[in-house]
Amino acid sequence: MSRATEVDQLPPPIETRCGDYVYFTKRSNDGAVVYCRRLADRTVESRTEQVLLDSEMLTRDQGYVLRNLLISDDNQYMGCLAAKYGSAGGGSESGSLLLYTLSDAGTPKLVEILEGVFNFVFGTNSTLFYTVLDAKLRANKVVAHRIGRGQSEDIVVFDEPCHECFVDITRTKDKRFHIVNSSKLDSSKAYLFSSTHDFWQNSSKDTSAQVLRLVRPRQDSVEYFIDHHDGEFIILTNSPKDNGPGLPTSEPLPFRLVRAPTASPTSEHWIELLSVGDDELIEDVEIFKSHIMVSMKRRGQPAVYIYDRASGRRSELPLPYNGNCTVRPEPNPQFEATTVRLGFSSPVHLESVVEYDMTSMKQCKSWASTPLHINSSEYICQRLNVPCENVDIPMTLIHHKSTELSKAPPTLVRVYGSYGVSLEPEFRLEDVPLLLRGWVIALAHVRGGGELGREWYSTGKGTNKTNSIIDYLSCTRFLLDKGWASSSRLAATGVSAGGLVVGAALNISPEYFRAAVLHVPFVDPLSAMLSPDLPLTGVEISEWGNPLSSTASYTTIREYAPYDNVHDMSSDRPGPSILVTAGGQDQRVSIWQPAKWVARLRSAGGYNVRVPSDTGCAPKLLFYPQMNAGHFHADSSESEAGSDNGGDFISAQALRNAFLISETSTSPC
């Protein structure tokens, strides 16, 4: 497994200019990320770099694992959001904000530590804003802090009482406004205030109500996100085109771009700037002085467009890997920039960064690493459509060119399908050893994800959740019917909510699978949603429904919940071997959920704690709790930068691969 982490050579550092400084990261000899800067506009001879932070030293000397790092506008302060390494830090959702002063001479000086911080953003005049979590892990407050004053003098800027909402704070690209977003999973409202406002000039209780301006009241199934550009607000929204706040809408509409004057940003002043086709879904927008970058999905595949503000011309950027890739906007902090940086990866390409000229649409620079033990040109990544009832389910297949599908090679089918999150065709370290051994990796893009837009999401959540499970089984059955996979060598895998889909599929059609791996699986949704005191239950209502108040929600969840539908196993319907992981510090899926599911599977018969050595084909049920780990320890696509221990991740994935290879190499029972 460790060989898969090796690269042929590291790319040169990616430099980002902020004011008079250029910032970049590099790797130390032991592989740790080192954050550096140097003065810009200096001759090569005088370009002395300054080390701002060594992530390994932060862990070794102070016991922190870095989650996020930001620099203030004036380049005088550095904020490092970190969690304590070990039992407390493994699963904690909030952390400590370490504040340093920066100077051209000497090392950064630690001046303050703020506790209980979930997210943060700098303001002006030594001010920053951060969010905090309540007892149920809901980000419910935005707090203003002035560096050097102490946390006891902080001012609550916004407090969201609705238990279904979570808040965040962002800053517009031109630095003129801060935006407070209060969101449910499928709706939002936003307040804005001037970035130069001094909350300490008037610290009365109604300061926030006087300063924050509501842009548009909350409406079911309507979201909007705000930026500011050249005297007007640019807003990404899926609101009705007449912008009426009181209009009912049961289904989410496509996203579009609108603009509004700075003095009047409310929805009655919105003017459409850009709409997209029925087969297009806007995912991200980056505002520049002369251009707007729009990242979207078109028929489920990535596309990036550049809009010239002066001419109105729309141009499409060429994407690598024939479009079978994941696109992620890189940090593009310079509002006046004429270039844009994007990150790309594919199942057989490590993430690379490409800088494009937004006028010529040509590539200017690129940074890429090449895996030492995998030749990307020898692999195939293709998208198929699987018929299912009245829809086609996209499925991505990845395998070596020499792998003959007609011979039913070992196959791993991955699924997620929740929260409108797309299962992206991206590089995943843990899959490399399987691909090198001739495996096929299949990605089932089921309803409930965001691959084909908001309707694709809405038809796979709430009372429609069974569609996610039906789609997954259809993709699996498609591979079996084609002869491209065999039930004796077919494995399933899912993380968190993806584990729910896998668990439900195992209850319905266990004969399809030889093995299954479920990481921190959400397998007891009924108990969770019937327990309002559990963390995040209130926030999750719009995703799963409320079984406490809705008979339809209760009935639907009860029908598909993996825990509630474990069947008595018999010799004529054996189950597959199953590996289940859990985190002792997981605050999203408590360890008791997968533990009680494993216990129920064992009580149903067919699984024994001990497996005789001469019956290697007997199904196994393995429970692997990591008591110091949190929710994001087990999956490379969800792991936070620097979260948990990299060695722990590699060990966990090595166990996964050993389990899959072992189980698919033995004869089925």
XYZ file of C-alpha atoms in Angstrom:
669
model
C 0.000 0.000 0.000
C 2.787 2.444 0.866
C 4.335 1.981 -2.596
C 1.207 3.529 -4.083
C 1.991 6.805 -2.307
C 5.321 7.217 -4.068
C 5.629 9.690 -6.938
C 8.154 9.957 -9.727
C 8.889 13.580 -8.845
C 7.150 16.368 -6.992
C 5.996 19.397 -8.981
C 7.489 22.824 -8.249
C 5.663 24.819 -5.556
C 2.440 26.528 -6.604
C 2.919 30.211 -5.830
C 0.070 32.597 -5.019
C 0.606 36.330 -4.799
C -1.169 38.329 -2.083
C -0.171 41.979 -2.002
C 3.585 42.328 -1.568
C 4.142 38.637 -0.854
C 4.150 35.341 -2.695
C 2.912 32.326 -0.699
C 3.645 28.684 -1.461
C 3.936 25.234 0.111
C 6.630 22.626 -0.223
C 7.425 19.206 1.208
C 10.061 18.558 3.847
C 12.330 15.518 3.686
C 9.894 13.538 5.838
C 6.929 14.485 3.632
C 5.397 17.147 5.887
C 3.758 20.206 4.321
C 5.737 23.406 4.940
C 4.066 26.803 4.425
C 6.360 29.559 3.174
C 6.381 33.058 1.733
C 8.779 35.527 0.169
C 8.644 39.127 -0.892
C 7.450 39.587 -4.459
C 9.160 41.764 -7.074
C 12.626 40.924 -5.829
C 15.579 39.794 -7.869
C 16.287 36.088 -7.855
C 19.334 36.621 -5.651
C 17.334 38.355 -2.918
C 14.302 36.069 -2.907
C 14.814 34.729 0.609
C 11.991 32.442 1.622
C 10.461 32.608 5.079
C 9.072 29.470 6.700
C 5.713 30.267 8.271
C 4.663 26.823 9.502
C 5.890 23.238 9.382
C 2.837 20.996 9.826
C 4.909 18.132 11.236
C 6.532 20.378 13.848
C 3.103 21.718 14.803
C 2.031 18.157 15.566
C 5.258 17.021 17.197
C 5.980 20.112 19.319
C 2.492 21.402 20.140
C 0.252 18.387 19.605
C -1.948 19.972 16.914
C -3.106 18.655 13.542
C -3.607 21.479 11.029
C -7.020 21.819 9.365
C -6.915 25.239 7.716
C -4.530 28.175 7.332
C -5.395 31.737 6.300
C -3.407 34.970 5.973
C -4.903 38.390 6.758
C -5.314 41.002 4.009
C -2.428 43.097 5.327
C -0.145 40.030 5.541
C 0.417 40.755 9.233
C -1.443 37.802 10.762
C -1.667 34.069 10.175
C -4.555 31.988 11.492
C -4.172 28.216 11.873
C -7.273 26.185 12.699
C -6.103 22.946 14.276
C -7.303 20.060 16.418
C -5.451 18.405 19.242
C -3.867 15.188 17.996
C -4.978 12.037 19.792
C -8.175 10.935 21.454
C -9.825 14.366 21.601
C -8.711 15.590 18.218
C -9.560 12.485 16.263
C -13.244 13.248 15.970
C -13.708 16.783 17.238
C -15.647 18.945 14.797
C -14.349 22.217 16.286
C -10.778 23.114 17.079
C -8.301 25.695 18.290
C -7.494 28.818 16.272
C -3.820 29.672 16.643
C -3.088 33.312 15.766
C 0.409 34.422 14.816
C 1.912 37.814 14.003
C 4.113 37.887 10.906
C 7.141 40.010 10.120
C 9.858 39.906 7.502
C 12.442 39.022 10.121
C 12.263 36.033 12.415
C 9.697 33.305 12.855
C 5.961 33.909 13.320
C 5.000 34.693 16.908
C 2.039 32.951 18.535
C -0.035 35.676 20.203
C -3.424 34.053 20.884
C -5.321 30.780 20.907
C -9.101 30.841 20.469
C -10.928 27.692 21.540
C -14.085 26.099 20.157
C -13.719 27.426 16.598
C -15.404 25.618 13.704
C -14.529 27.945 10.803
C -13.078 31.438 10.448
C -12.340 34.285 8.069
C -10.287 37.452 8.509
C -11.813 40.920 8.467
C -10.067 44.287 8.558
C -8.316 46.244 11.321
C -7.123 43.174 13.262
C -10.625 41.687 13.239
C -11.682 38.158 12.409
C -14.976 36.284 12.462
C -15.533 32.676 13.441
C -18.369 30.184 13.839
C -19.008 27.938 16.835
C -20.947 24.707 17.326
C -23.756 24.052 19.755
C -24.103 20.832 21.749
C -25.638 19.093 18.706
C -22.697 19.930 16.419
C -24.669 22.615 14.594
C -22.760 25.758 13.632
C -25.219 28.252 15.087
C -23.287 31.451 15.854
C -21.000 33.925 14.112
C -18.651 35.691 16.520
C -16.440 38.759 15.998
C -12.973 38.827 17.583
C -10.351 41.557 17.712
C -6.848 40.149 17.858
C -5.180 40.969 21.159
C -8.351 41.615 23.152
C -9.017 38.135 24.466
C -11.883 35.813 23.681
C -13.985 37.083 26.607
C -14.556 40.374 24.751
C -15.854 38.725 21.576
C -19.221 39.837 20.195
C -21.894 37.509 18.818
C -22.758 38.893 15.389
C -25.436 36.336 14.486
C -27.263 33.597 16.392
C -29.462 31.140 14.465
C -32.212 29.639 16.675
C -33.621 27.205 14.076
C -32.324 23.727 14.895
C -32.466 22.673 11.215
C -30.055 25.416 10.092
C -26.304 25.797 10.212
C -24.400 29.038 9.680
C -21.175 30.029 7.988
C -19.406 33.271 7.197
C -17.594 34.154 3.979
C -16.111 37.260 2.395
C -16.694 38.660 -1.062
C -13.842 38.449 -3.558
C -13.346 42.230 -3.607
C -13.098 42.276 0.232
C -15.911 44.816 0.615
C -18.516 42.663 2.365
C -18.864 39.729 4.729
C -21.743 37.310 4.151
C -23.488 35.337 6.903
C -25.151 32.269 5.398
C -27.852 30.370 7.275
C -28.580 27.128 5.450
C -30.651 24.014 5.570
C -29.653 21.142 3.317
C -31.941 22.451 0.555
C -32.574 26.140 1.308
C -30.712 29.204 2.527
C -30.861 32.836 3.484
C -28.002 35.320 3.691
C -27.160 38.529 5.496
C -24.414 40.948 4.525
C -22.484 43.691 6.282
C -19.611 45.998 5.409
C -16.179 44.517 6.047
C -15.084 47.815 7.598
C -17.832 47.869 10.232
C -16.543 48.084 13.811
C -18.807 46.009 16.057
C -17.097 47.326 19.188
C -18.243 50.910 18.601
C -21.741 49.832 19.578
C -21.842 46.609 21.560
C -25.546 46.745 22.451
C -27.599 43.606 21.963
C -29.334 44.884 18.816
C -26.152 45.822 16.980
C -26.456 42.815 14.669
C -30.063 43.580 13.726
C -29.057 47.126 12.816
C -25.992 46.168 10.783
C -26.840 42.911 8.985
C -28.965 43.225 5.831
C -31.152 40.284 4.814
C -30.867 39.726 1.069
C -33.783 37.317 0.528
C -36.047 35.520 3.039
C -35.747 31.769 3.245
C -37.939 29.771 0.857
C -38.250 25.994 0.682
C -36.021 24.422 -2.012
C -34.394 27.793 -2.828
C -30.699 28.500 -2.245
C -28.528 31.490 -3.060
C -24.864 32.420 -2.648
C -23.456 35.939 -2.898
C -20.312 37.635 -4.187
C -19.575 41.256 -5.087
C -18.059 42.646 -8.271
C -17.492 46.170 -9.589
C -20.391 47.924 -7.874
C -22.902 45.079 -7.949
C -23.643 41.774 -6.282
C -23.328 38.564 -8.290
C -25.665 35.887 -6.932
C -25.847 32.183 -7.726
C -29.410 31.037 -7.084
C -32.095 28.539 -8.022
C -34.945 30.910 -7.139
C -38.000 31.278 -9.410
C -37.272 33.673 -12.263
C -39.713 36.293 -10.980
C -37.831 36.124 -7.636
C -41.026 36.172 -5.612
C -40.146 35.149 -2.025
C -43.621 33.818 -1.311
C -43.992 31.568 -4.331
C -44.257 27.894 -3.366
C -41.889 25.484 -5.060
C -41.824 21.799 -4.176
C -38.997 20.873 -6.540
C -35.628 22.656 -6.778
C -35.091 24.719 -9.927
C -31.838 24.976 -11.941
C -29.194 27.401 -10.735
C -28.554 30.645 -12.599
C -26.524 33.822 -12.108
C -28.212 37.131 -11.315
C -26.889 40.571 -10.444
C -28.165 43.316 -8.162
C -26.987 46.859 -7.345
C -24.865 47.302 -4.243
C -27.401 49.638 -2.655
C -30.369 47.313 -3.349
C -29.387 43.626 -3.202
C -32.840 42.288 -2.286
C -34.498 39.842 -4.665
C -36.925 42.309 -6.289
C -33.861 43.988 -7.826
C -32.293 40.815 -9.235
C -31.566 40.843 -12.973
C -30.604 37.631 -14.749
C -26.999 37.588 -15.882
C -26.619 33.994 -17.007
C -28.843 30.941 -17.292
C -27.870 27.457 -18.421
C -29.480 24.650 -20.356
C -31.690 21.926 -18.936
C -28.771 19.482 -19.045
C -26.368 21.837 -17.229
C -25.863 22.334 -13.487
C -23.772 25.206 -12.119
C -21.564 23.970 -9.271
C -19.157 26.829 -8.595
C -18.550 30.434 -9.620
C -15.355 32.487 -9.318
C -15.563 36.258 -9.773
C -12.748 38.321 -11.297
C -12.606 41.958 -12.316
C -12.994 41.237 -16.035
C -14.207 37.629 -16.103
C -16.451 35.093 -14.395
C -15.431 31.439 -14.202
C -18.334 28.973 -14.039
C -17.748 25.304 -13.200
C -20.671 23.025 -14.003
C -21.865 19.564 -14.854
C -23.247 19.007 -18.358
C -25.121 15.737 -18.703
C -23.201 14.592 -15.649
C -19.755 15.432 -17.055
C -17.610 18.403 -15.940
C -17.414 21.594 -17.985
C -15.795 24.970 -17.279
C -16.784 28.217 -18.975
C -15.201 31.656 -18.904
C -17.486 34.664 -19.355
C -15.954 37.909 -20.551
C -17.782 40.691 -18.695
C -17.134 43.302 -21.382
C -18.143 41.306 -24.468
C -20.504 38.788 -22.885
C -18.671 36.024 -24.744
C -18.845 32.515 -23.246
C -15.849 30.251 -23.939
C -15.309 26.667 -22.813
C -11.990 25.599 -21.346
C -10.451 22.368 -22.684
C -10.401 19.704 -19.955
C -7.817 16.923 -19.619
C -8.407 13.152 -19.586
C -11.268 13.388 -22.131
C -13.443 14.965 -19.469
C -13.406 11.828 -17.277
C -12.098 13.783 -14.332
C -12.897 15.852 -11.288
C -12.564 19.640 -11.474
C -11.892 21.713 -8.367
C -11.281 25.479 -8.393
C -7.973 26.257 -6.717
C -7.465 29.339 -4.518
C -7.725 32.356 -6.818
C -7.438 35.257 -4.351
C -6.444 37.997 -6.803
C -9.574 39.889 -7.864
C -7.679 41.645 -10.689
C -6.161 38.435 -12.087
C -6.531 37.563 -15.772
C -5.680 33.909 -15.157
C -7.549 31.187 -13.269
C -6.220 28.049 -11.590
C -8.114 24.764 -11.567
C -7.316 21.386 -10.039
C -7.910 18.181 -11.981
C -7.703 14.523 -11.061
C -8.951 11.231 -12.451
C -9.026 7.695 -11.046
C -5.546 7.124 -12.517
C -4.102 10.658 -12.343
C -2.961 12.395 -9.190
C -4.365 15.891 -8.794
C -2.705 18.450 -11.034
C -3.129 22.212 -11.122
C -3.453 24.114 -14.393
C -3.412 27.882 -14.862
C -5.379 29.229 -17.839
C -5.330 32.659 -19.460
C -8.973 33.754 -19.412
C -8.589 35.891 -22.533
C -6.807 33.448 -24.851
C -8.215 30.310 -23.109
C -4.744 28.807 -23.333
C -2.816 26.976 -20.649
C -0.115 29.110 -19.021
C 1.349 26.847 -16.349
C 0.770 23.432 -14.861
C 1.866 21.519 -11.803
C 1.555 17.743 -11.667
C 2.935 14.664 -9.915
C 3.109 11.268 -11.575
C 2.535 8.084 -9.515
C 5.631 5.932 -9.748
C 3.812 2.592 -9.874
C 0.884 3.283 -12.195
C 1.078 4.194 -15.881
C -2.052 6.254 -16.490
C -2.014 5.638 -20.239
C -2.547 1.911 -19.644
C -5.932 2.378 -17.958
C -9.464 2.932 -19.214
C -12.015 5.213 -17.558
C -15.426 5.076 -19.230
C -18.969 6.254 -18.453
C -21.957 3.961 -19.098
C -25.707 4.352 -18.679
C -27.594 1.597 -16.865
C -31.352 1.298 -17.573
C -33.425 1.378 -14.394
C -37.209 1.737 -14.506
C -37.746 5.022 -16.416
C -34.258 6.497 -15.947
C -30.683 5.761 -16.943
C -28.179 5.500 -14.088
C -24.661 6.715 -14.931
C -21.883 4.332 -13.954
C -18.128 4.851 -14.308
C -15.802 1.885 -14.891
C -12.039 2.034 -14.307
C -9.690 -0.823 -15.210
C -6.447 -1.739 -16.957
C -6.555 -2.045 -20.747
C -5.514 -5.687 -20.503
C -8.386 -6.538 -18.153
C -11.007 -8.496 -20.081
C -14.469 -7.664 -18.791
C -15.860 -10.794 -20.435
C -13.827 -12.878 -17.974
C -15.600 -11.347 -14.963
C -12.592 -9.913 -13.117
C -12.866 -8.990 -9.425
C -14.987 -5.852 -9.167
C -15.615 -3.250 -6.471
C -18.820 -1.184 -6.798
C -18.760 2.088 -4.841
C -21.806 4.213 -3.980
C -22.695 7.342 -2.018
C -25.923 8.953 -3.279
C -26.866 11.459 -0.567
C -26.971 15.202 0.166
C -26.696 16.036 -3.527
C -22.984 15.147 -3.389
C -21.550 13.707 -6.597
C -19.447 10.553 -6.524
C -16.564 11.998 -8.485
C -14.181 10.060 -10.757
C -11.130 11.188 -8.796
C -7.815 9.703 -7.753
C -8.197 7.495 -4.689
C -5.033 6.139 -3.177
C -6.687 3.035 -1.750
C -7.841 1.863 -5.200
C -4.370 1.786 -6.778
C -3.317 -1.621 -5.348
C -6.560 -3.145 -6.648
C -6.167 -1.655 -10.126
C -2.606 -2.973 -10.259
C -4.018 -6.452 -9.552
C -6.526 -6.346 -12.403
C -9.609 -5.211 -10.506
C -12.435 -3.171 -11.982
C -13.591 -0.177 -9.940
C -17.203 0.814 -10.627
C -18.797 4.068 -9.443
C -22.602 3.937 -9.256
C -23.915 7.511 -9.656
C -27.295 6.839 -8.085
C -30.189 9.199 -7.404
C -29.645 11.194 -4.236
C -26.281 12.408 -5.521
C -25.754 15.571 -7.526
C -24.374 14.167 -10.781
C -27.396 15.079 -12.923
C -28.687 18.133 -11.101
C -31.081 19.075 -8.340
C -33.889 16.813 -9.524
C -31.479 13.867 -9.449
C -30.835 14.732 -5.820
C -34.463 15.317 -4.826
C -35.621 12.000 -6.323
C -33.187 10.128 -4.067
C -33.841 11.678 -0.668
C -36.608 11.716 1.937
C -39.514 9.486 0.938
C -37.707 8.820 -2.376
C -34.616 7.347 -0.698
C -35.375 3.823 -1.876
C -34.493 5.012 -5.402
C -30.826 5.201 -4.344
C -30.920 1.547 -3.317
C -32.827 0.451 -6.432
C -30.299 2.267 -8.640
C -27.343 0.658 -6.887
C -28.765 -2.823 -7.260
C -29.540 -2.087 -10.925
C -25.904 -1.130 -11.560
C -24.718 -4.282 -9.812
C -27.183 -6.496 -11.676
C -26.128 -4.858 -14.976
C -22.530 -5.989 -14.424
C -23.660 -9.496 -13.517
C -26.076 -9.819 -16.457
C -23.414 -8.618 -18.896
C -21.010 -11.244 -17.603
C -18.558 -8.481 -16.668
C -18.663 -9.515 -13.020
C -19.371 -12.653 -11.031
C -21.111 -12.777 -7.662
C -18.164 -14.824 -6.411
C -15.814 -11.879 -7.085
C -18.072 -8.855 -6.673
C -17.654 -6.506 -3.707
C -19.586 -3.484 -2.458
C -18.344 -0.441 -0.589
C -19.791 2.758 0.827
C -18.861 5.420 3.359
C -21.273 6.964 5.882
C -24.568 7.536 4.007
C -23.144 5.382 1.207
C -22.889 2.609 3.779
C -26.648 2.891 4.277
C -27.195 2.128 0.579
C -24.806 -0.835 0.714
C -26.377 -2.171 3.917
C -29.862 -1.973 2.425
C -28.669 -3.686 -0.771
C -27.199 -6.548 1.276
C -30.582 -7.092 2.921
C -32.401 -7.208 -0.425
C -29.948 -9.137 -2.628
C -27.109 -10.633 -0.576
C -26.520 -13.204 -3.310
C -25.091 -10.507 -5.606
C -22.014 -9.951 -3.449
C -19.037 -11.923 -2.208
C -17.768 -9.162 0.087
C -18.691 -5.722 1.368
C -16.774 -2.969 3.141
C -18.734 -0.318 5.014
C -16.821 2.600 6.543
C -18.526 4.474 9.421
C -21.909 3.414 7.949
C -25.174 5.186 8.773
C -27.071 1.917 9.187
C -29.639 2.804 11.856
C -31.345 5.914 10.430
C -34.665 5.258 12.147
C -33.223 5.338 15.670
C -31.133 8.379 14.777
C -34.022 10.387 13.341
C -36.303 9.382 16.228
C -33.744 10.831 18.671
C -33.822 14.650 18.473
C -31.178 14.899 21.194
C -28.554 13.254 18.985
C -26.063 15.543 17.230
C -27.189 16.781 13.799
C -30.603 15.061 13.856
C -32.400 18.391 13.432
C -30.169 19.431 10.533
C -30.729 16.057 8.817
C -34.539 16.281 8.693
C -34.613 17.750 5.183
C -32.460 14.844 3.944
C -34.163 11.851 5.575
C -37.531 13.173 6.744
C -38.971 13.482 10.242
C -40.380 10.149 11.465
C -41.566 11.829 14.675
C -44.096 13.974 12.825
C -44.604 12.207 9.487
C -46.075 8.729 9.103
C -44.805 8.602 5.515
C -41.247 9.349 6.660
C -41.430 6.734 9.413
C -42.773 4.073 7.057
C -40.203 4.800 4.340
C -37.205 4.770 6.670
C -38.466 1.614 8.363
C -38.726 -0.111 4.970
C -35.122 0.502 3.888
C -33.119 0.935 7.138
C -30.336 -1.696 7.165
C -30.644 -2.399 10.897
C -34.416 -2.864 10.844
C -34.391 -5.229 7.861
C -31.738 -7.797 8.726
C -33.193 -11.170 7.732
C -32.629 -14.558 9.309
C -29.829 -16.172 7.358
C -30.116 -19.693 6.070
C -27.908 -22.052 4.139
C -29.752 -21.362 0.885
C -29.300 -17.589 1.201
C -25.878 -16.937 2.702
C -24.626 -13.408 3.162
C -21.346 -12.008 1.890
C -18.321 -11.442 4.072
C -18.491 -7.974 5.608
C -15.888 -5.597 7.045
C -17.302 -2.713 9.096
C -15.217 0.182 10.433
C -16.195 2.740 13.057
C -14.613 5.675 14.862
C -14.704 5.952 18.620
C -14.596 9.761 18.333
C -17.067 9.936 15.429
C -19.607 12.645 16.217
C -21.653 12.132 13.035
C -22.217 8.377 13.041
C -21.785 7.298 16.656
C -19.874 4.070 17.104
C -22.937 2.359 18.590
C -24.733 2.483 15.223
C -22.419 0.164 13.257
C -21.746 -1.853 16.436
C -25.420 -2.687 16.996
C -25.854 -3.525 13.300
C -22.935 -5.961 13.484
C -24.449 -7.504 16.615
C -27.792 -7.956 14.877
C -26.159 -9.566 11.848
C -24.424 -12.055 14.123
C -27.617 -12.828 16.006
C -29.370 -13.550 12.687
C -27.085 -16.536 12.137
C -24.791 -17.250 9.239
C -21.900 -15.348 10.802
C -19.674 -16.669 13.528
C -16.996 -14.863 15.450
C -14.676 -17.777 14.767
C -14.227 -19.216 11.290
C -12.644 -22.692 11.066
C -9.373 -22.605 9.178
C -10.491 -25.321 6.756
C -13.603 -23.449 5.662
C -12.098 -20.295 4.234
C -15.181 -19.803 2.071
C -17.478 -19.263 5.072
C -18.710 -15.670 5.268
C -16.889 -13.501 7.771
C -18.175 -10.542 9.731
C -15.360 -8.301 10.957
C -15.826 -5.195 13.086
C -12.861 -2.812 13.152
C -13.323 0.080 15.596
C -10.617 2.743 15.760
C -11.201 4.367 19.117
C -9.147 7.527 18.432
C -10.618 8.124 14.972
C -13.373 10.447 13.826
C -15.817 10.372 10.952
C -13.410 11.328 8.160
C -10.584 8.914 8.888
C -11.549 6.109 6.528
C -12.122 7.709 3.155
C -9.527 9.589 1.117
C -12.080 11.796 -0.665
C -13.596 13.007 2.617
C -10.451 13.292 4.716
C -9.527 16.732 5.906
C -6.097 18.040 5.089
C -3.897 16.812 7.877
C -6.722 15.126 9.734
C -6.026 11.977 11.686
C -2.774 10.177 11.094
C -1.687 9.421 7.538
C -0.188 6.140 8.729
C -3.493 5.179 10.344
C -5.283 5.846 7.059
C -2.853 3.699 5.086
C -3.137 0.892 7.650
C -6.938 0.988 7.510
C -6.980 0.903 3.723
C -4.383 -1.871 3.629
C -6.737 -3.892 5.844
C -9.599 -3.124 3.451
C -7.629 -4.277 0.419
C -6.331 -7.403 2.151
C -9.909 -8.290 3.115
C -11.246 -7.730 -0.412
C -8.450 -9.660 -2.109
C -8.686 -12.535 0.358
C -12.457 -12.883 0.138
C -12.675 -12.725 -3.652
C -9.831 -15.228 -4.004
C -11.654 -18.015 -2.164
C -14.465 -20.172 -3.480
C -17.968 -19.045 -2.551
C -19.947 -21.154 -0.089
